Coordinates of C-alpha atoms in Angstrom, one line a residue:
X1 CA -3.3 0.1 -18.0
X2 CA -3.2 -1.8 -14.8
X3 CA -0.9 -3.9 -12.9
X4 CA -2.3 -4.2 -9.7
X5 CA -1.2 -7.2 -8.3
X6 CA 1.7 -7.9 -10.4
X7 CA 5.7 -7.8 -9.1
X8 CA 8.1 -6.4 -11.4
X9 CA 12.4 -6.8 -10.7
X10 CA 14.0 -4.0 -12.6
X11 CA 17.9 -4.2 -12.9
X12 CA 19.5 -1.2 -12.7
X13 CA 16.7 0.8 -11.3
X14 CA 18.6 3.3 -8.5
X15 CA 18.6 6.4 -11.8
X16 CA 17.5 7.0 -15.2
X17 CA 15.4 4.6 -17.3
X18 CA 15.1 2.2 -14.7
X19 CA 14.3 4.3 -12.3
X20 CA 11.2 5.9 -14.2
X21 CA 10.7 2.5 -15.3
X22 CA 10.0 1.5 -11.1
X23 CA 8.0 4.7 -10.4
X24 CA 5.4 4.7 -13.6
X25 CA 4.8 0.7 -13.4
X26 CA 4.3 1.1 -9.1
X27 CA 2.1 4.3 -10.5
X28 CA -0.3 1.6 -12.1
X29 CA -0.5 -0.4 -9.2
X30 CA 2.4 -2.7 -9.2
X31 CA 5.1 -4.3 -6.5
X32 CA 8.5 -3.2 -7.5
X33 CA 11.9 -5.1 -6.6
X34 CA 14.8 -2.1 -7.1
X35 CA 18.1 -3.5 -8.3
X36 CA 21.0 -1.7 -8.0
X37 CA 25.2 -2.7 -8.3
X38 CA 26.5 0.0 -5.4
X39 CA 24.2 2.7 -5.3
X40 CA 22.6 2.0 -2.0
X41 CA 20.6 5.4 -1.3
X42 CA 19.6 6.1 -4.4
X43 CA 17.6 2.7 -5.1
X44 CA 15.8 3.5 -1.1
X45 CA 14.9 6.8 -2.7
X46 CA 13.1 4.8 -5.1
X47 CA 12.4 2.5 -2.7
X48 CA 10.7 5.5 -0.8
X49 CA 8.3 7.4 -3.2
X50 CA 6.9 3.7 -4.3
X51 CA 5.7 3.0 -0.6
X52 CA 4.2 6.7 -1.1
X53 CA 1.9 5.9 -3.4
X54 CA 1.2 2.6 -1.3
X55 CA 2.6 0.2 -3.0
X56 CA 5.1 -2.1 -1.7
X57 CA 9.0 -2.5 -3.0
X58 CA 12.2 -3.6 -1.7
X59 CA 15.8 -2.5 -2.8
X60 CA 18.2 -5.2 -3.7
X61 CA 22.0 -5.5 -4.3
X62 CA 23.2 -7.7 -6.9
X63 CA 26.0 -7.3 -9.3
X64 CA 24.5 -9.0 -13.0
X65 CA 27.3 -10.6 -13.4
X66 CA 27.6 -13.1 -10.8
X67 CA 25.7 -15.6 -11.0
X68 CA 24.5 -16.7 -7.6
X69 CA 23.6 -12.8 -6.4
X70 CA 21.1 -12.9 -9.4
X71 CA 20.0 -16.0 -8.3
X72 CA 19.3 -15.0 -5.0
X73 CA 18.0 -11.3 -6.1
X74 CA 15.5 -13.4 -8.1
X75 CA 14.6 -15.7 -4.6
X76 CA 14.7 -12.7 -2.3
X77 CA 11.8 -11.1 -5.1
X78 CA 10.0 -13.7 -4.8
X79 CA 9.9 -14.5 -1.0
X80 CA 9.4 -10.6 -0.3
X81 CA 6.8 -9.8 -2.7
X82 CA 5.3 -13.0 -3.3
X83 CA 6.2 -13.4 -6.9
X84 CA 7.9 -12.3 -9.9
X85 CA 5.7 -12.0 -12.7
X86 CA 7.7 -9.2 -15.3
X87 CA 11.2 -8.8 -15.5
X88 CA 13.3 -5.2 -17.1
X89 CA 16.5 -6.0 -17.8
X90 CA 18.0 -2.5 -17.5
X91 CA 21.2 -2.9 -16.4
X92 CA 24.0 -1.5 -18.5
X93 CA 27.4 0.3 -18.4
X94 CA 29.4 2.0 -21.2
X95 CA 33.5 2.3 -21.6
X96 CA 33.7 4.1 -24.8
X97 CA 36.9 4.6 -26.9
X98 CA 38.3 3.8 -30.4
X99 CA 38.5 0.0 -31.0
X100 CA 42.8 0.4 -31.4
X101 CA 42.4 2.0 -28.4
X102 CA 40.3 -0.5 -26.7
X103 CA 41.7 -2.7 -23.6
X104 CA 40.5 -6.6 -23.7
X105 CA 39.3 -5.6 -19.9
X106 CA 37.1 -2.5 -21.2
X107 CA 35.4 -5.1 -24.0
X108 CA 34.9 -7.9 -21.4
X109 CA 33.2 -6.0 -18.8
X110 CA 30.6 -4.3 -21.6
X111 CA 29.9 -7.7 -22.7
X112 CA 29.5 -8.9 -19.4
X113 CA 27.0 -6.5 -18.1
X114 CA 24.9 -5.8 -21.1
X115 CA 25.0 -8.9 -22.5
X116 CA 26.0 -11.8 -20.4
X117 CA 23.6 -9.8 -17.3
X118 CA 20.3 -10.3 -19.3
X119 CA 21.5 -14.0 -19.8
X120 CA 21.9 -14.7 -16.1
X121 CA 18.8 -12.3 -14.8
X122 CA 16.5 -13.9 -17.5
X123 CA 17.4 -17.3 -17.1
X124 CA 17.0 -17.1 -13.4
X125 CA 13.4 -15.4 -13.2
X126 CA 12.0 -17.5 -16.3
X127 CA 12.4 -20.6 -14.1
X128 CA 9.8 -19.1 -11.9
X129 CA 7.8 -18.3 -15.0
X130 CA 7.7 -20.9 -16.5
X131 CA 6.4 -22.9 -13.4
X132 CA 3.4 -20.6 -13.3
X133 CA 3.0 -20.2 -17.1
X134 CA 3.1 -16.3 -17.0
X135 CA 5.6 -13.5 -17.5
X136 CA 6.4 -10.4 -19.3
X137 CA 10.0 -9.4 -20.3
X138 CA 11.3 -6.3 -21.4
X139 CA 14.9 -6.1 -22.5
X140 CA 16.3 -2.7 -22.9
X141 CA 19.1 -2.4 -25.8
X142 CA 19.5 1.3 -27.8
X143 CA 19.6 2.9 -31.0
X144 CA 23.5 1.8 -30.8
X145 CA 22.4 -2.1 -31.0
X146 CA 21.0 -1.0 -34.9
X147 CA 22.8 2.0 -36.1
X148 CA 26.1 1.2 -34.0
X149 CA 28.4 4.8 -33.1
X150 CA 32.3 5.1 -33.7
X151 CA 33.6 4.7 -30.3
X152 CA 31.3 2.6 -29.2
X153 CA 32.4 -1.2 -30.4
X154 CA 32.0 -2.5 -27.1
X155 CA 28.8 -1.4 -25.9
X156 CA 27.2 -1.8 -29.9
X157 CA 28.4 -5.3 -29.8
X158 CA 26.2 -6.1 -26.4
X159 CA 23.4 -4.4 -27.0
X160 CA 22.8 -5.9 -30.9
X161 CA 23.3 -9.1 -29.0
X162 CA 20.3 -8.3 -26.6
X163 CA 18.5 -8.1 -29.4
X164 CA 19.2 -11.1 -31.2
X165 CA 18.8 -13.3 -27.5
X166 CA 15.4 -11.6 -27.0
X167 CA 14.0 -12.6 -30.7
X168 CA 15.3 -16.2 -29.6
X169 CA 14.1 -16.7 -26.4
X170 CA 10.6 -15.1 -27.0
X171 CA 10.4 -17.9 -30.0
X172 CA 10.9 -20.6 -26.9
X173 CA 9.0 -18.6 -24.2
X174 CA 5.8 -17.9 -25.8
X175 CA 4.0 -21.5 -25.6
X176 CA 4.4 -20.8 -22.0
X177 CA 2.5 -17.5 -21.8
X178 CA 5.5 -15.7 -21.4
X179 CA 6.0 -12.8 -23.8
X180 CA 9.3 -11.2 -24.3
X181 CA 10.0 -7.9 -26.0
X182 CA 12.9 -5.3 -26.2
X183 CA 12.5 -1.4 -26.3
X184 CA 15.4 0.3 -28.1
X185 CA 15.6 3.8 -26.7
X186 CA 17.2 6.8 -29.0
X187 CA 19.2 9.6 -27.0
X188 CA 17.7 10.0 -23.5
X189 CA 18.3 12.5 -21.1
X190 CA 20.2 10.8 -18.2
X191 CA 23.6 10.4 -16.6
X192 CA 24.9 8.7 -19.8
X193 CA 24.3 11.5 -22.3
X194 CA 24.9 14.0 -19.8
X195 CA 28.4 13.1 -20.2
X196 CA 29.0 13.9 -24.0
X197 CA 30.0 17.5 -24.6
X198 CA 28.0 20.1 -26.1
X199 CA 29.2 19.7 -29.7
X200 CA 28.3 15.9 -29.5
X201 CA 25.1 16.7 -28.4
X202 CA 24.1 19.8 -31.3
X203 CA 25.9 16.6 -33.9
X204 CA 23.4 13.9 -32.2
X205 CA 20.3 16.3 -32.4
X206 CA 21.0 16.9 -36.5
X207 CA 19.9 13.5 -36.6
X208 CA 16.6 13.1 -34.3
X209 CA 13.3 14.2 -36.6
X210 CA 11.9 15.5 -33.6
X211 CA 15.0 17.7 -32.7
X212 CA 15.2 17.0 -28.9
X213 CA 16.0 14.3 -26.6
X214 CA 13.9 11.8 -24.9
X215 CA 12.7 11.5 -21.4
X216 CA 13.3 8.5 -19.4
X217 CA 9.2 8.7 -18.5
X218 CA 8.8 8.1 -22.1
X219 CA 10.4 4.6 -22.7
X220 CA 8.9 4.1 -18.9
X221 CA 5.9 4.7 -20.8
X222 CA 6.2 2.0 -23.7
X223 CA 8.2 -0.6 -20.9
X224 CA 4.2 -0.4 -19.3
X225 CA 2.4 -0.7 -21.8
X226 CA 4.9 -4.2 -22.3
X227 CA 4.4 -5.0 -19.2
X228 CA 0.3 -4.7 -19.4
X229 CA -2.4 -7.0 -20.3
X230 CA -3.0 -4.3 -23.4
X231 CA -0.1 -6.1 -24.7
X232 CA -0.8 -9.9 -24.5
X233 CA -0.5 -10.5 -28.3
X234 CA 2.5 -9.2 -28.4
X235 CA 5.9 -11.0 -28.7
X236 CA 9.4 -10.9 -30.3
X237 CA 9.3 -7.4 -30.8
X238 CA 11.3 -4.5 -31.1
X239 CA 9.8 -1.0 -30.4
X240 CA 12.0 2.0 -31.2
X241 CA 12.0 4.9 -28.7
X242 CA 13.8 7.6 -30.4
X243 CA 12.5 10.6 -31.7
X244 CA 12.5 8.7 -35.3
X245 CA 16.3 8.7 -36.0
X246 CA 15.7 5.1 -37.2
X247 CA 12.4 5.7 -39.4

């Protein structure tokens, strides 16, 4: 796979999936824009070991949910790095608790930044897109989207939902040349799992065929091969990344 020449903007990038997302695409000879919400030194870090390898990348803050600092993230892109040619929408927060335990605030914030943050990020960098009659985008939802999780109502509800807009949009997108896909990752090993306890984790591992966790290099891996020429017939799609919980 190659992708010299191509510029990728990857939400959430500063740790985890999108993070290993920026580092194996700039691997293959792409231009990455980091996003991040408030993490400042971790998306230079990034930042950093891209223009190691000799690539060029910029960091940029922008919350998802506001409309005119995606707009602007998606012009900054553009004028820095000269285009915008594939687009992860990584971005994504949790607030889990039982649903009668569940604040209207918790449930509208979710929403907002799984849901309604691919909305405005995608409909921003598809204008540009469209004008040039090329793109790639990768939507990232999880196993919770299909199999949903007690606890989890919220964050289910948003990432189903990026599933259903990607299968949508990729219908109108693809007599443009613009493909659209989403990766469904299982139980990775970042921040977010690192926070269940150790009995939820020995529970969760029962259920994975392949009795361990991902890695985030190994959606990176798939979210490459999306973004690659390898994958030009491919569209509307929804790859599972999971260990084979969901065979």
């Amino acid at each position: 796979m190659d992708l010299t020449g191509r510029v990728v903007l990857i939400t959430g990038a500063s740790r985890g999936i999108g993070r290993a997302c920026a580092l194996k695409m700039a691997e293959l000879g792409a231009c990455i824009a980091v996003n991040y919400s408030t993490n400042k030194e971790k998306a230079e870090e990034v930042v950093a070991e891209i223009k190691k390898m000799g690539k060029e990348a910029c960091a940029i803050q922008a919350d998802v949910t506001v409309q005119n600092e995606v707009e602007e993230m998606v012009k900054y892109t553009i004028k820095y790095l000269g285009s915008l040619d594939i687009l992860v929408n990584n971005a994504g927060i949790t607030r889990d608790t039982f649903l009668l335990r569940m604040n209207e605030k918790d449930w509208n914030i979710v929403l907002n930044t799984n849901l309604n943050g691919v909305f405005l990020v995608t409909k921003a960098a598809s204008k540009y897109m469209i004008k040039q009659r090329y793109g790639k985008i990768i939507n990232i939802s999880s196993v919770v989207g299909i199999a949903a999780n007690a606890g989890q109502a919220n964050y289910a509800a948003s990432k189903a939902g990026v599933i259903g807009f990607s299968k949508s949009i990729a219908k109108e997108f693809a007599p443009r040349n613009i493909m659209v896909n989403v990766v469904v990752p299982g139980f990775i090993d970042t921040d977010m799992t690192n926070n269940l306890t150790e009995q939820q984790k020995a529970e969760i591992l029962k259920q994975i065929p392949l009795k361990r966790y991902g890695k985030p290099e190994d959606v990176a891996n798939v979210v490459a091969f999306l973004a690659s020429k390898e994958s030009n017939y491919i569209t509307g799609q929804i790859i599972h990344i999971d260990g084979g919980m969901n065979m």
